[in-house]
Amino acid sequence: MVAVSTQKEADTHIPNYPNLRPHLVCTLDNITLHADLETDEVYAQMVLIPSQDPDKETMLLPDAVVQNKQPTEYFCKTLTASDTSTHGGFSIPRRAAEKVFPTLDWHFRHIYRGQPRRHLLTTGWSVFVSAKRLQAGDAVLFIRDDKGQLLLGIRRANRLQTMMPSSVLSSDSMHIGILAAASHAAQTSSRFTIFYNPRQSPSEFVIPLAKYQKAVYSTQVTVGMRFRMVFETEESTVRRYMGTVTGIGDLDPVRWPNSHWRSLKVGWDESTAGERQLRVSLW
């Protein structure tokens, strides 16, 4: 999809690109995964090639030709004030420690003490907290991959950012840049590059063509219809939210008519509706 979703809606001063269709069929030429040097936030760099006359059988491949193998064992914990104190350690839930932690090949001291007894990471943990500038509310993710290697990642809490990370563009710049690049690439059949940050762009704007076709042409949606959507929580668990379709219409009918991008207005059942988007796409 050409449209890009960020926490901030596209402003009206973003230029029009009349020759650019609201949806652009492309071939994924390359993908590279990165982590921001300042914040450790992950993002993907994708190189796309517009398809002028896509072959239906080639383009409509199954959604999951290649599936990334998920870690078999992992746990995630939101940090408490004690975890981020320079005088303390990182407290690990017992079941999580026993499931993931064998002998650690890390510069942390792993002990088991206290009343009630619990697993702790002590020596080395404060250095890690300081180096990563971790705060209470951030989350750490421990993963043991299929080779037995223990990996450690972080996920920062959603806070108002006073300074943008070096690798993340502003909302307006991202909108203008991707539209200009896509428009030029569509006219010249050349490659163009996009960046996807799952925290900054919560809606998928690059999806398999088969998934798009199925959602748009094989799904019947009416106002008042009940639906369920799956979301990943901050604890890396999956939650299903129920809602009702309250309206159907283009997000930007002037510049992107019939795009189907976030064309469904929805109302969520739970009081946490503020955490969910009030517009979603068919897919």
PDB file of C-alpha atoms in Angstrom:
ATOM      1  CA  MET A   1       0.000   0.000   0.000  1.00  0.00           C
ATOM      2  CA  VAL A   2       1.163   3.495  -0.782  1.00  0.00           C
ATOM      3  CA  ALA A   3      -0.404   5.188   2.221  1.00  0.00           C
ATOM      4  CA  VAL A   4       1.641   5.139   5.406  1.00  0.00           C
ATOM      5  CA  SER A   5       0.094   4.992   8.860  1.00  0.00           C
ATOM      6  CA  THR A   6       1.755   6.735  11.766  1.00  0.00           C
ATOM      7  CA  GLN A   7       0.564   7.961  15.125  1.00  0.00           C
ATOM      8  CA  LYS A   8      -0.255  11.247  13.424  1.00  0.00           C
ATOM      9  CA  GLU A   9      -2.650  11.545  10.493  1.00  0.00           C
ATOM     10  CA  ALA A  10      -1.384  12.946   7.215  1.00  0.00           C
ATOM     11  CA  ASP A  11      -1.727  16.728   7.064  1.00  0.00           C
ATOM     12  CA  THR A  12      -3.511  18.472   4.219  1.00  0.00           C
ATOM     13  CA  HIS A  13      -0.351  20.228   3.030  1.00  0.00           C
ATOM     14  CA  ILE A  14       1.179  16.962   1.833  1.00  0.00           C
ATOM     15  CA  PRO A  15       1.411  17.231  -1.997  1.00  0.00           C
ATOM     16  CA  ASN A  16      -0.920  15.350  -4.316  1.00  0.00           C
ATOM     17  CA  TYR A  17       0.439  12.713  -6.687  1.00  0.00           C
ATOM     18  CA  PRO A  18      -2.355  12.301  -9.279  1.00  0.00           C
ATOM     19  CA  ASN A  19      -0.481   9.639 -11.251  1.00  0.00           C
ATOM     20  CA  LEU A  20      -0.071   7.412  -8.221  1.00  0.00           C
ATOM     21  CA  ARG A  21      -2.761   4.830  -7.580  1.00  0.00           C
ATOM     22  CA  PRO A  22      -4.008   4.292  -4.016  1.00  0.00           C
ATOM     23  CA  HIS A  23      -2.577   0.766  -4.083  1.00  0.00           C
ATOM     24  CA  LEU A  24       0.607  -0.245  -5.833  1.00  0.00           C
ATOM     25  CA  VAL A  25       1.442  -3.850  -6.710  1.00  0.00           C
ATOM     26  CA  CYS A  26       5.149  -4.487  -6.111  1.00  0.00           C
ATOM     27  CA  THR A  27       7.696  -7.240  -5.833  1.00  0.00           C
ATOM     28  CA  LEU A  28       9.696  -7.336  -2.606  1.00  0.00           C
ATOM     29  CA  ASP A  29      13.274  -7.179  -3.872  1.00  0.00           C
ATOM     30  CA  ASN A  30      15.113  -7.066  -0.546  1.00  0.00           C
ATOM     31  CA  ILE A  31      14.514  -6.658   3.169  1.00  0.00           C
ATOM     32  CA  THR A  32      17.020  -5.742   5.894  1.00  0.00           C
ATOM     33  CA  LEU A  33      16.335  -5.636   9.620  1.00  0.00           C
ATOM     34  CA  HIS A  34      17.911  -2.856  11.707  1.00  0.00           C
ATOM     35  CA  ALA A  35      17.978  -1.502  15.250  1.00  0.00           C
ATOM     36  CA  ASP A  36      18.281   2.212  15.957  1.00  0.00           C
ATOM     37  CA  LEU A  37      21.663   3.039  17.481  1.00  0.00           C
ATOM     38  CA  GLU A  38      20.175   5.453  20.023  1.00  0.00           C
ATOM     39  CA  THR A  39      16.974   3.717  21.108  1.00  0.00           C
ATOM     40  CA  ASP A  40      17.438   0.073  20.012  1.00  0.00           C
ATOM     41  CA  GLU A  41      14.004   0.265  18.355  1.00  0.00           C
ATOM     42  CA  VAL A  42      13.775  -2.264  15.547  1.00  0.00           C
ATOM     43  CA  TYR A  43      12.718  -1.365  12.014  1.00  0.00           C
ATOM     44  CA  ALA A  44      12.784  -2.935   8.577  1.00  0.00           C
ATOM     45  CA  GLN A  45      14.208  -1.521   5.356  1.00  0.00           C
ATOM     46  CA  MET A  46      12.387  -2.851   2.292  1.00  0.00           C
ATOM     47  CA  VAL A  47      13.240  -2.419  -1.380  1.00  0.00           C
ATOM     48  CA  LEU A  48      10.211  -2.674  -3.682  1.00  0.00           C
ATOM     49  CA  ILE A  49       9.865  -2.887  -7.466  1.00  0.00           C
ATOM     50  CA  PRO A  50       6.533  -1.773  -8.984  1.00  0.00           C
ATOM     51  CA  SER A  51       4.926  -4.390 -11.241  1.00  0.00           C
ATOM     52  CA  GLN A  52       3.574  -2.828 -14.417  1.00  0.00           C
ATOM     53  CA  ASP A  53       1.724  -5.939 -15.600  1.00  0.00           C
ATOM     54  CA  PRO A  54       1.805  -8.443 -12.753  1.00  0.00           C
ATOM     55  CA  ASP A  55       1.203 -12.071 -13.594  1.00  0.00           C
ATOM     56  CA  LYS A  56      -1.753 -13.192 -11.518  1.00  0.00           C
ATOM     57  CA  GLU A  57      -0.460 -16.678 -10.763  1.00  0.00           C
ATOM     58  CA  THR A  58       2.955 -15.350  -9.781  1.00  0.00           C
ATOM     59  CA  MET A  59       1.704 -12.463  -7.661  1.00  0.00           C
ATOM     60  CA  LEU A  60      -1.076 -14.334  -5.876  1.00  0.00           C
ATOM     61  CA  LEU A  61       1.202 -16.712  -4.037  1.00  0.00           C
ATOM     62  CA  PRO A  62       0.152 -17.962  -0.594  1.00  0.00           C
ATOM     63  CA  ASP A  63       0.612 -15.430   2.177  1.00  0.00           C
ATOM     64  CA  ALA A  64       3.301 -17.471   3.910  1.00  0.00           C
ATOM     65  CA  VAL A  65       5.747 -18.770   1.333  1.00  0.00           C
ATOM     66  CA  VAL A  66       8.532 -18.354   3.863  1.00  0.00           C
ATOM     67  CA  GLN A  67       7.678 -18.171   7.526  1.00  0.00           C
ATOM     68  CA  ASN A  68      10.131 -16.829  10.064  1.00  0.00           C
ATOM     69  CA  LYS A  69      10.637 -19.464  12.726  1.00  0.00           C
ATOM     70  CA  GLN A  70       9.548 -18.112  16.078  1.00  0.00           C
ATOM     71  CA  PRO A  71      11.620 -18.765  19.202  1.00  0.00           C
ATOM     72  CA  THR A  72      10.521 -21.877  21.037  1.00  0.00           C
ATOM     73  CA  GLU A  73      11.028 -20.442  24.513  1.00  0.00           C
ATOM     74  CA  TYR A  74      10.848 -16.819  25.628  1.00  0.00           C
ATOM     75  CA  PHE A  75       9.523 -14.492  28.281  1.00  0.00           C
ATOM     76  CA  CYS A  76       8.988 -10.759  28.464  1.00  0.00           C
ATOM     77  CA  LYS A  77       8.736  -8.553  31.536  1.00  0.00           C
ATOM     78  CA  THR A  78       7.824  -4.893  32.007  1.00  0.00           C
ATOM     79  CA  LEU A  79      10.481  -3.305  34.197  1.00  0.00           C
ATOM     80  CA  THR A  80       9.630  -2.049  37.674  1.00  0.00           C
ATOM     81  CA  ALA A  81      11.317   0.785  39.564  1.00  0.00           C
ATOM     82  CA  SER A  82      13.391  -1.799  41.445  1.00  0.00           C
ATOM     83  CA  ASP A  83      14.568  -3.366  38.176  1.00  0.00           C
ATOM     84  CA  THR A  84      15.897  -0.036  36.906  1.00  0.00           C
ATOM     85  CA  SER A  85      17.553   1.015  40.156  1.00  0.00           C
ATOM     86  CA  THR A  86      21.342   1.224  39.970  1.00  0.00           C
ATOM     87  CA  HIS A  87      21.510  -0.337  43.446  1.00  0.00           C
ATOM     88  CA  GLY A  88      19.405  -3.386  42.741  1.00  0.00           C
ATOM     89  CA  GLY A  89      19.078  -6.213  40.281  1.00  0.00           C
ATOM     90  CA  PHE A  90      16.616  -7.606  37.813  1.00  0.00           C
ATOM     91  CA  SER A  91      13.998  -9.874  39.385  1.00  0.00           C
ATOM     92  CA  ILE A  92      13.001 -12.808  37.185  1.00  0.00           C
ATOM     93  CA  PRO A  93       9.771 -14.770  37.571  1.00  0.00           C
ATOM     94  CA  ARG A  94      10.633 -18.304  38.683  1.00  0.00           C
ATOM     95  CA  ARG A  95       8.861 -20.132  35.877  1.00  0.00           C
ATOM     96  CA  ALA A  96      10.418 -17.826  33.294  1.00  0.00           C
ATOM     97  CA  ALA A  97      13.922 -18.353  34.688  1.00  0.00           C
ATOM     98  CA  GLU A  98      13.551 -22.118  34.768  1.00  0.00           C
ATOM     99  CA  LYS A  99      12.095 -22.191  31.254  1.00  0.00           C
ATOM    100  CA  VAL A 100      14.665 -19.984  29.540  1.00  0.00           C
ATOM    101  CA  PHE A 101      17.795 -19.714  31.691  1.00  0.00           C
ATOM    102  CA  PRO A 102      20.320 -22.535  31.729  1.00  0.00           C
ATOM    103  CA  THR A 103      23.964 -21.602  32.375  1.00  0.00           C
ATOM    104  CA  LEU A 104      24.177 -17.993  31.240  1.00  0.00           C
ATOM    105  CA  ASP A 105      26.779 -16.888  28.728  1.00  0.00           C
ATOM    106  CA  TRP A 106      26.285 -13.237  29.679  1.00  0.00           C
ATOM    107  CA  HIS A 107      27.999 -10.720  31.921  1.00  0.00           C
ATOM    108  CA  PHE A 108      25.249 -10.965  34.511  1.00  0.00           C
ATOM    109  CA  ARG A 109      25.433 -12.780  37.813  1.00  0.00           C
ATOM    110  CA  HIS A 110      22.519 -15.180  38.095  1.00  0.00           C
ATOM    111  CA  ILE A 111      21.600 -16.019  41.705  1.00  0.00           C
ATOM    112  CA  TYR A 112      18.715 -17.614  43.583  1.00  0.00           C
ATOM    113  CA  ARG A 113      18.001 -16.124  47.012  1.00  0.00           C
ATOM    114  CA  GLY A 114      15.570 -14.180  49.176  1.00  0.00           C
ATOM    115  CA  GLN A 115      12.378 -14.997  51.035  1.00  0.00           C
ATOM    116  CA  PRO A 116      10.474 -16.205  49.197  1.00  0.00           C
ATOM    117  CA  ARG A 117      13.391 -17.415  47.115  1.00  0.00           C
ATOM    118  CA  ARG A 118      13.648 -15.960  43.634  1.00  0.00           C
ATOM    119  CA  HIS A 119      15.980 -15.753  40.667  1.00  0.00           C
ATOM    120  CA  LEU A 120      17.928 -12.493  40.293  1.00  0.00           C
ATOM    121  CA  LEU A 121      20.357 -10.941  37.830  1.00  0.00           C
ATOM    122  CA  THR A 122      22.712  -8.787  39.899  1.00  0.00           C
ATOM    123  CA  THR A 123      26.320  -7.990  38.948  1.00  0.00           C
ATOM    124  CA  GLY A 124      26.361  -6.468  35.477  1.00  0.00           C
ATOM    125  CA  TRP A 125      22.661  -5.658  35.388  1.00  0.00           C
ATOM    126  CA  SER A 126      23.104  -2.034  36.531  1.00  0.00           C
ATOM    127  CA  VAL A 127      25.699  -1.451  33.819  1.00  0.00           C
ATOM    128  CA  PHE A 128      23.245  -2.744  31.239  1.00  0.00           C
ATOM    129  CA  VAL A 129      20.433  -0.523  32.591  1.00  0.00           C
ATOM    130  CA  SER A 130      22.653   2.563  32.474  1.00  0.00           C
ATOM    131  CA  ALA A 131      24.052   1.818  29.021  1.00  0.00           C
ATOM    132  CA  LYS A 132      20.582   1.356  27.529  1.00  0.00           C
ATOM    133  CA  ARG A 133      19.028   4.201  29.567  1.00  0.00           C
ATOM    134  CA  LEU A 134      16.230   1.907  30.697  1.00  0.00           C
ATOM    135  CA  GLN A 135      13.342   3.224  32.758  1.00  0.00           C
ATOM    136  CA  ALA A 136      10.491   1.658  34.693  1.00  0.00           C
ATOM    137  CA  GLY A 137       7.816   0.663  32.202  1.00  0.00           C
ATOM    138  CA  ASP A 138      10.292  -0.448  29.538  1.00  0.00           C
ATOM    139  CA  ALA A 139      10.319  -4.178  28.807  1.00  0.00           C
ATOM    140  CA  VAL A 140      13.096  -6.711  28.376  1.00  0.00           C
ATOM    141  CA  LEU A 141      12.716  -9.774  26.212  1.00  0.00           C
ATOM    142  CA  PHE A 142      14.795 -12.917  26.745  1.00  0.00           C
ATOM    143  CA  ILE A 143      14.751 -15.396  23.857  1.00  0.00           C
ATOM    144  CA  ARG A 144      16.391 -18.788  23.515  1.00  0.00           C
ATOM    145  CA  ASP A 145      16.633 -19.652  19.829  1.00  0.00           C
ATOM    146  CA  ASP A 146      16.646 -23.077  18.203  1.00  0.00           C
ATOM    147  CA  LYS A 147      20.440 -23.236  18.551  1.00  0.00           C
ATOM    148  CA  GLY A 148      20.269 -22.720  22.308  1.00  0.00           C
ATOM    149  CA  GLN A 149      21.687 -19.186  22.134  1.00  0.00           C
ATOM    150  CA  LEU A 150      20.236 -16.728  24.645  1.00  0.00           C
ATOM    151  CA  LEU A 151      19.274 -13.364  23.152  1.00  0.00           C
ATOM    152  CA  LEU A 152      18.281 -10.203  24.987  1.00  0.00           C
ATOM    153  CA  GLY A 153      16.155  -7.405  23.562  1.00  0.00           C
ATOM    154  CA  ILE A 154      14.391  -4.324  24.888  1.00  0.00           C
ATOM    155  CA  ARG A 155      11.111  -2.630  24.090  1.00  0.00           C
ATOM    156  CA  ARG A 156      10.703   0.923  25.298  1.00  0.00           C
ATOM    157  CA  ALA A 157       7.422   2.110  26.768  1.00  0.00           C
ATOM    158  CA  ASN A 158       5.348   4.474  24.675  1.00  0.00           C
ATOM    159  CA  ARG A 159       6.341   7.906  25.918  1.00  0.00           C
ATOM    160  CA  LEU A 160       6.110  11.360  24.430  1.00  0.00           C
ATOM    161  CA  GLN A 161       9.407  11.767  22.609  1.00  0.00           C
ATOM    162  CA  THR A 162      11.159  15.094  22.979  1.00  0.00           C
ATOM    163  CA  MET A 163      13.805  14.117  20.451  1.00  0.00           C
ATOM    164  CA  MET A 164      13.305  11.877  17.461  1.00  0.00           C
ATOM    165  CA  PRO A 165      15.668   8.918  17.067  1.00  0.00           C
ATOM    166  CA  SER A 166      18.255   9.355  14.336  1.00  0.00           C
ATOM    167  CA  SER A 167      16.742   6.707  12.063  1.00  0.00           C
ATOM    168  CA  VAL A 168      13.096   7.753  12.429  1.00  0.00           C
ATOM    169  CA  LEU A 169      11.700  10.487  10.219  1.00  0.00           C
ATOM    170  CA  SER A 170       8.892  12.793  11.249  1.00  0.00           C
ATOM    171  CA  SER A 171       5.382  11.805  10.230  1.00  0.00           C
ATOM    172  CA  ASP A 172       5.099  14.466   7.525  1.00  0.00           C
ATOM    173  CA  SER A 173       8.569  13.777   6.122  1.00  0.00           C
ATOM    174  CA  MET A 174       7.811  10.071   5.961  1.00  0.00           C
ATOM    175  CA  HIS A 175       4.521  10.651   4.143  1.00  0.00           C
ATOM    176  CA  ILE A 176       6.034  13.019   1.589  1.00  0.00           C
ATOM    177  CA  GLY A 177       9.181  10.953   1.072  1.00  0.00           C
ATOM    178  CA  ILE A 178       7.455   7.621   0.509  1.00  0.00           C
ATOM    179  CA  LEU A 179       4.828   9.128  -1.797  1.00  0.00           C
ATOM    180  CA  ALA A 180       7.406  10.923  -3.924  1.00  0.00           C
ATOM    181  CA  ALA A 181       9.596   7.826  -4.150  1.00  0.00           C
ATOM    182  CA  ALA A 182       6.658   5.544  -4.965  1.00  0.00           C
ATOM    183  CA  SER A 183       5.322   7.930  -7.607  1.00  0.00           C
ATOM    184  CA  HIS A 184       8.690   8.151  -9.349  1.00  0.00           C
ATOM    185  CA  ALA A 185       9.239   4.399  -9.148  1.00  0.00           C
ATOM    186  CA  ALA A 186       5.792   3.642 -10.567  1.00  0.00           C
ATOM    187  CA  GLN A 187       6.428   5.869 -13.588  1.00  0.00           C
ATOM    188  CA  THR A 188       9.957   4.610 -14.256  1.00  0.00           C
ATOM    189  CA  SER A 189       9.607   0.971 -13.119  1.00  0.00           C
ATOM    190  CA  SER A 190      12.523   1.511 -10.752  1.00  0.00           C
ATOM    191  CA  ARG A 191      13.229   0.358  -7.218  1.00  0.00           C
ATOM    192  CA  PHE A 192      12.310   2.419  -4.195  1.00  0.00           C
ATOM    193  CA  THR A 193      12.995   1.986  -0.496  1.00  0.00           C
ATOM    194  CA  ILE A 194      10.632   2.224   2.443  1.00  0.00           C
ATOM    195  CA  PHE A 195      11.151   1.884   6.187  1.00  0.00           C
ATOM    196  CA  TYR A 196       8.715   0.154   8.499  1.00  0.00           C
ATOM    197  CA  ASN A 197       8.865   0.796  12.238  1.00  0.00           C
ATOM    198  CA  PRO A 198       6.214  -1.284  14.034  1.00  0.00           C
ATOM    199  CA  ARG A 199       6.064   1.159  16.953  1.00  0.00           C
ATOM    200  CA  GLN A 200       5.750   4.286  14.793  1.00  0.00           C
ATOM    201  CA  SER A 201       3.576   2.690  12.086  1.00  0.00           C
ATOM    202  CA  PRO A 202       1.127   0.380  13.873  1.00  0.00           C
ATOM    203  CA  SER A 203      -0.845  -0.417  10.702  1.00  0.00           C
ATOM    204  CA  GLU A 204       0.537  -2.669   7.998  1.00  0.00           C
ATOM    205  CA  PHE A 205       1.040  -0.703   4.784  1.00  0.00           C
ATOM    206  CA  VAL A 206       2.924  -3.439   2.915  1.00  0.00           C
ATOM    207  CA  ILE A 207       0.978  -6.684   2.745  1.00  0.00           C
ATOM    208  CA  PRO A 208       0.970  -9.811   0.529  1.00  0.00           C
ATOM    209  CA  LEU A 209      -1.124  -9.270  -2.594  1.00  0.00           C
ATOM    210  CA  ALA A 210      -3.109 -12.457  -1.941  1.00  0.00           C
ATOM    211  CA  LYS A 211      -4.089 -11.139   1.488  1.00  0.00           C
ATOM    212  CA  TYR A 212      -5.184  -7.817  -0.007  1.00  0.00           C
ATOM    213  CA  GLN A 213      -7.217  -9.457  -2.779  1.00  0.00           C
ATOM    214  CA  LYS A 214      -8.956 -11.792  -0.347  1.00  0.00           C
ATOM    215  CA  ALA A 215      -9.823  -8.980   2.058  1.00  0.00           C
ATOM    216  CA  VAL A 216     -11.089  -6.558  -0.585  1.00  0.00           C
ATOM    217  CA  TYR A 217     -12.868  -8.891  -3.006  1.00  0.00           C
ATOM    218  CA  SER A 218     -13.904 -11.849  -0.853  1.00  0.00           C
ATOM    219  CA  THR A 219     -14.941 -10.177   2.398  1.00  0.00           C
ATOM    220  CA  GLN A 220     -18.426  -8.751   2.854  1.00  0.00           C
ATOM    221  CA  VAL A 221     -18.587  -6.055   5.535  1.00  0.00           C
ATOM    222  CA  THR A 222     -21.652  -4.096   6.659  1.00  0.00           C
ATOM    223  CA  VAL A 223     -22.280  -1.452   9.298  1.00  0.00           C
ATOM    224  CA  GLY A 224     -23.216  -3.099  12.569  1.00  0.00           C
ATOM    225  CA  MET A 225     -21.179  -6.222  11.878  1.00  0.00           C
ATOM    226  CA  ARG A 226     -19.377  -7.716  14.848  1.00  0.00           C
ATOM    227  CA  PHE A 227     -15.694  -8.583  14.441  1.00  0.00           C
ATOM    228  CA  ARG A 228     -12.612  -9.685  16.340  1.00  0.00           C
ATOM    229  CA  MET A 229      -9.024  -8.523  15.890  1.00  0.00           C
ATOM    230  CA  VAL A 230      -5.801  -9.871  17.335  1.00  0.00           C
ATOM    231  CA  PHE A 231      -3.206  -7.514  18.804  1.00  0.00           C
ATOM    232  CA  GLU A 232       0.183  -8.091  20.382  1.00  0.00           C
ATOM    233  CA  THR A 233       0.405  -6.542  23.834  1.00  0.00           C
ATOM    234  CA  GLU A 234       3.382  -4.833  25.447  1.00  0.00           C
ATOM    235  CA  GLU A 235       4.092  -8.116  27.238  1.00  0.00           C
ATOM    236  CA  SER A 236       4.449  -9.881  23.859  1.00  0.00           C
ATOM    237  CA  THR A 237       1.263 -11.824  24.455  1.00  0.00           C
ATOM    238  CA  VAL A 238      -1.642 -11.951  22.022  1.00  0.00           C
ATOM    239  CA  ARG A 239      -5.047 -10.499  22.912  1.00  0.00           C
ATOM    240  CA  ARG A 240      -8.292 -10.617  20.973  1.00  0.00           C
ATOM    241  CA  TYR A 241     -10.492  -7.540  21.031  1.00  0.00           C
ATOM    242  CA  MET A 242     -14.152  -7.507  20.020  1.00  0.00           C
ATOM    243  CA  GLY A 243     -15.740  -4.565  18.257  1.00  0.00           C
ATOM    244  CA  THR A 244     -18.470  -3.336  15.923  1.00  0.00           C
ATOM    245  CA  VAL A 245     -18.193  -1.744  12.481  1.00  0.00           C
ATOM    246  CA  THR A 246     -19.728   1.725  12.845  1.00  0.00           C
ATOM    247  CA  GLY A 247     -19.005   3.104   9.386  1.00  0.00           C
ATOM    248  CA  ILE A 248     -17.399   2.413   6.016  1.00  0.00           C
ATOM    249  CA  GLY A 249     -15.663   5.076   3.939  1.00  0.00           C
ATOM    250  CA  ASP A 250     -12.372   6.283   2.497  1.00  0.00           C
ATOM    251  CA  LEU A 251      -9.899   7.789   4.931  1.00  0.00           C
ATOM    252  CA  ASP A 252      -8.983  10.399   2.284  1.00  0.00           C
ATOM    253  CA  PRO A 253     -11.649  10.338  -0.468  1.00  0.00           C
ATOM    254  CA  VAL A 254     -10.113  13.270  -2.347  1.00  0.00           C
ATOM    255  CA  ARG A 255      -6.557  12.049  -2.819  1.00  0.00           C
ATOM    256  CA  TRP A 256      -7.009   8.287  -2.346  1.00  0.00           C
ATOM    257  CA  PRO A 257     -10.535   7.224  -3.382  1.00  0.00           C
ATOM    258  CA  ASN A 258     -11.334   3.493  -3.145  1.00  0.00           C
ATOM    259  CA  SER A 259      -8.032   2.710  -1.432  1.00  0.00           C
ATOM    260  CA  HIS A 260      -9.599   0.529   1.318  1.00  0.00           C
ATOM    261  CA  TRP A 261      -6.814   1.776   3.597  1.00  0.00           C
ATOM    262  CA  ARG A 262      -8.305   2.033   7.108  1.00  0.00           C
ATOM    263  CA  SER A 263     -11.736   2.328   5.502  1.00  0.00           C
ATOM    264  CA  LEU A 264     -13.604   0.762   8.426  1.00  0.00           C
ATOM    265  CA  LYS A 265     -14.703   2.911  11.357  1.00  0.00           C
ATOM    266  CA  VAL A 266     -14.943   0.731  14.444  1.00  0.00           C
ATOM    267  CA  GLY A 267     -16.045   0.867  18.037  1.00  0.00           C
ATOM    268  CA  TRP A 268     -14.370  -1.368  20.607  1.00  0.00           C
ATOM    269  CA  ASP A 269     -16.214  -3.185  23.377  1.00  0.00           C
ATOM    270  CA  GLU A 270     -13.690  -2.677  26.162  1.00  0.00           C
ATOM    271  CA  SER A 271     -12.798   0.497  28.006  1.00  0.00           C
ATOM    272  CA  THR A 272      -9.281   0.163  26.565  1.00  0.00           C
ATOM    273  CA  ALA A 273     -10.635   1.363  23.221  1.00  0.00           C
ATOM    274  CA  GLY A 274      -8.394   4.406  23.503  1.00  0.00           C
ATOM    275  CA  GLU A 275      -5.404   2.126  23.001  1.00  0.00           C
ATOM    276  CA  ARG A 276      -6.821   0.789  19.718  1.00  0.00           C
ATOM    277  CA  GLN A 277      -7.228   2.610  16.430  1.00  0.00           C
ATOM    278  CA  LEU A 278     -10.702   3.851  15.560  1.00  0.00           C
ATOM    279  CA  ARG A 279     -10.094   3.052  11.881  1.00  0.00           C
ATOM    280  CA  VAL A 280      -8.815  -0.282  10.593  1.00  0.00           C
ATOM    281  CA  SER A 281      -8.225  -1.897   7.214  1.00  0.00           C
ATOM    282  CA  LEU A 282     -10.107  -4.903   5.877  1.00  0.00           C
ATOM    283  CA  TRP A 283      -7.021  -7.060   6.214  1.00  0.00           C
TER     284      TRP A 283
END
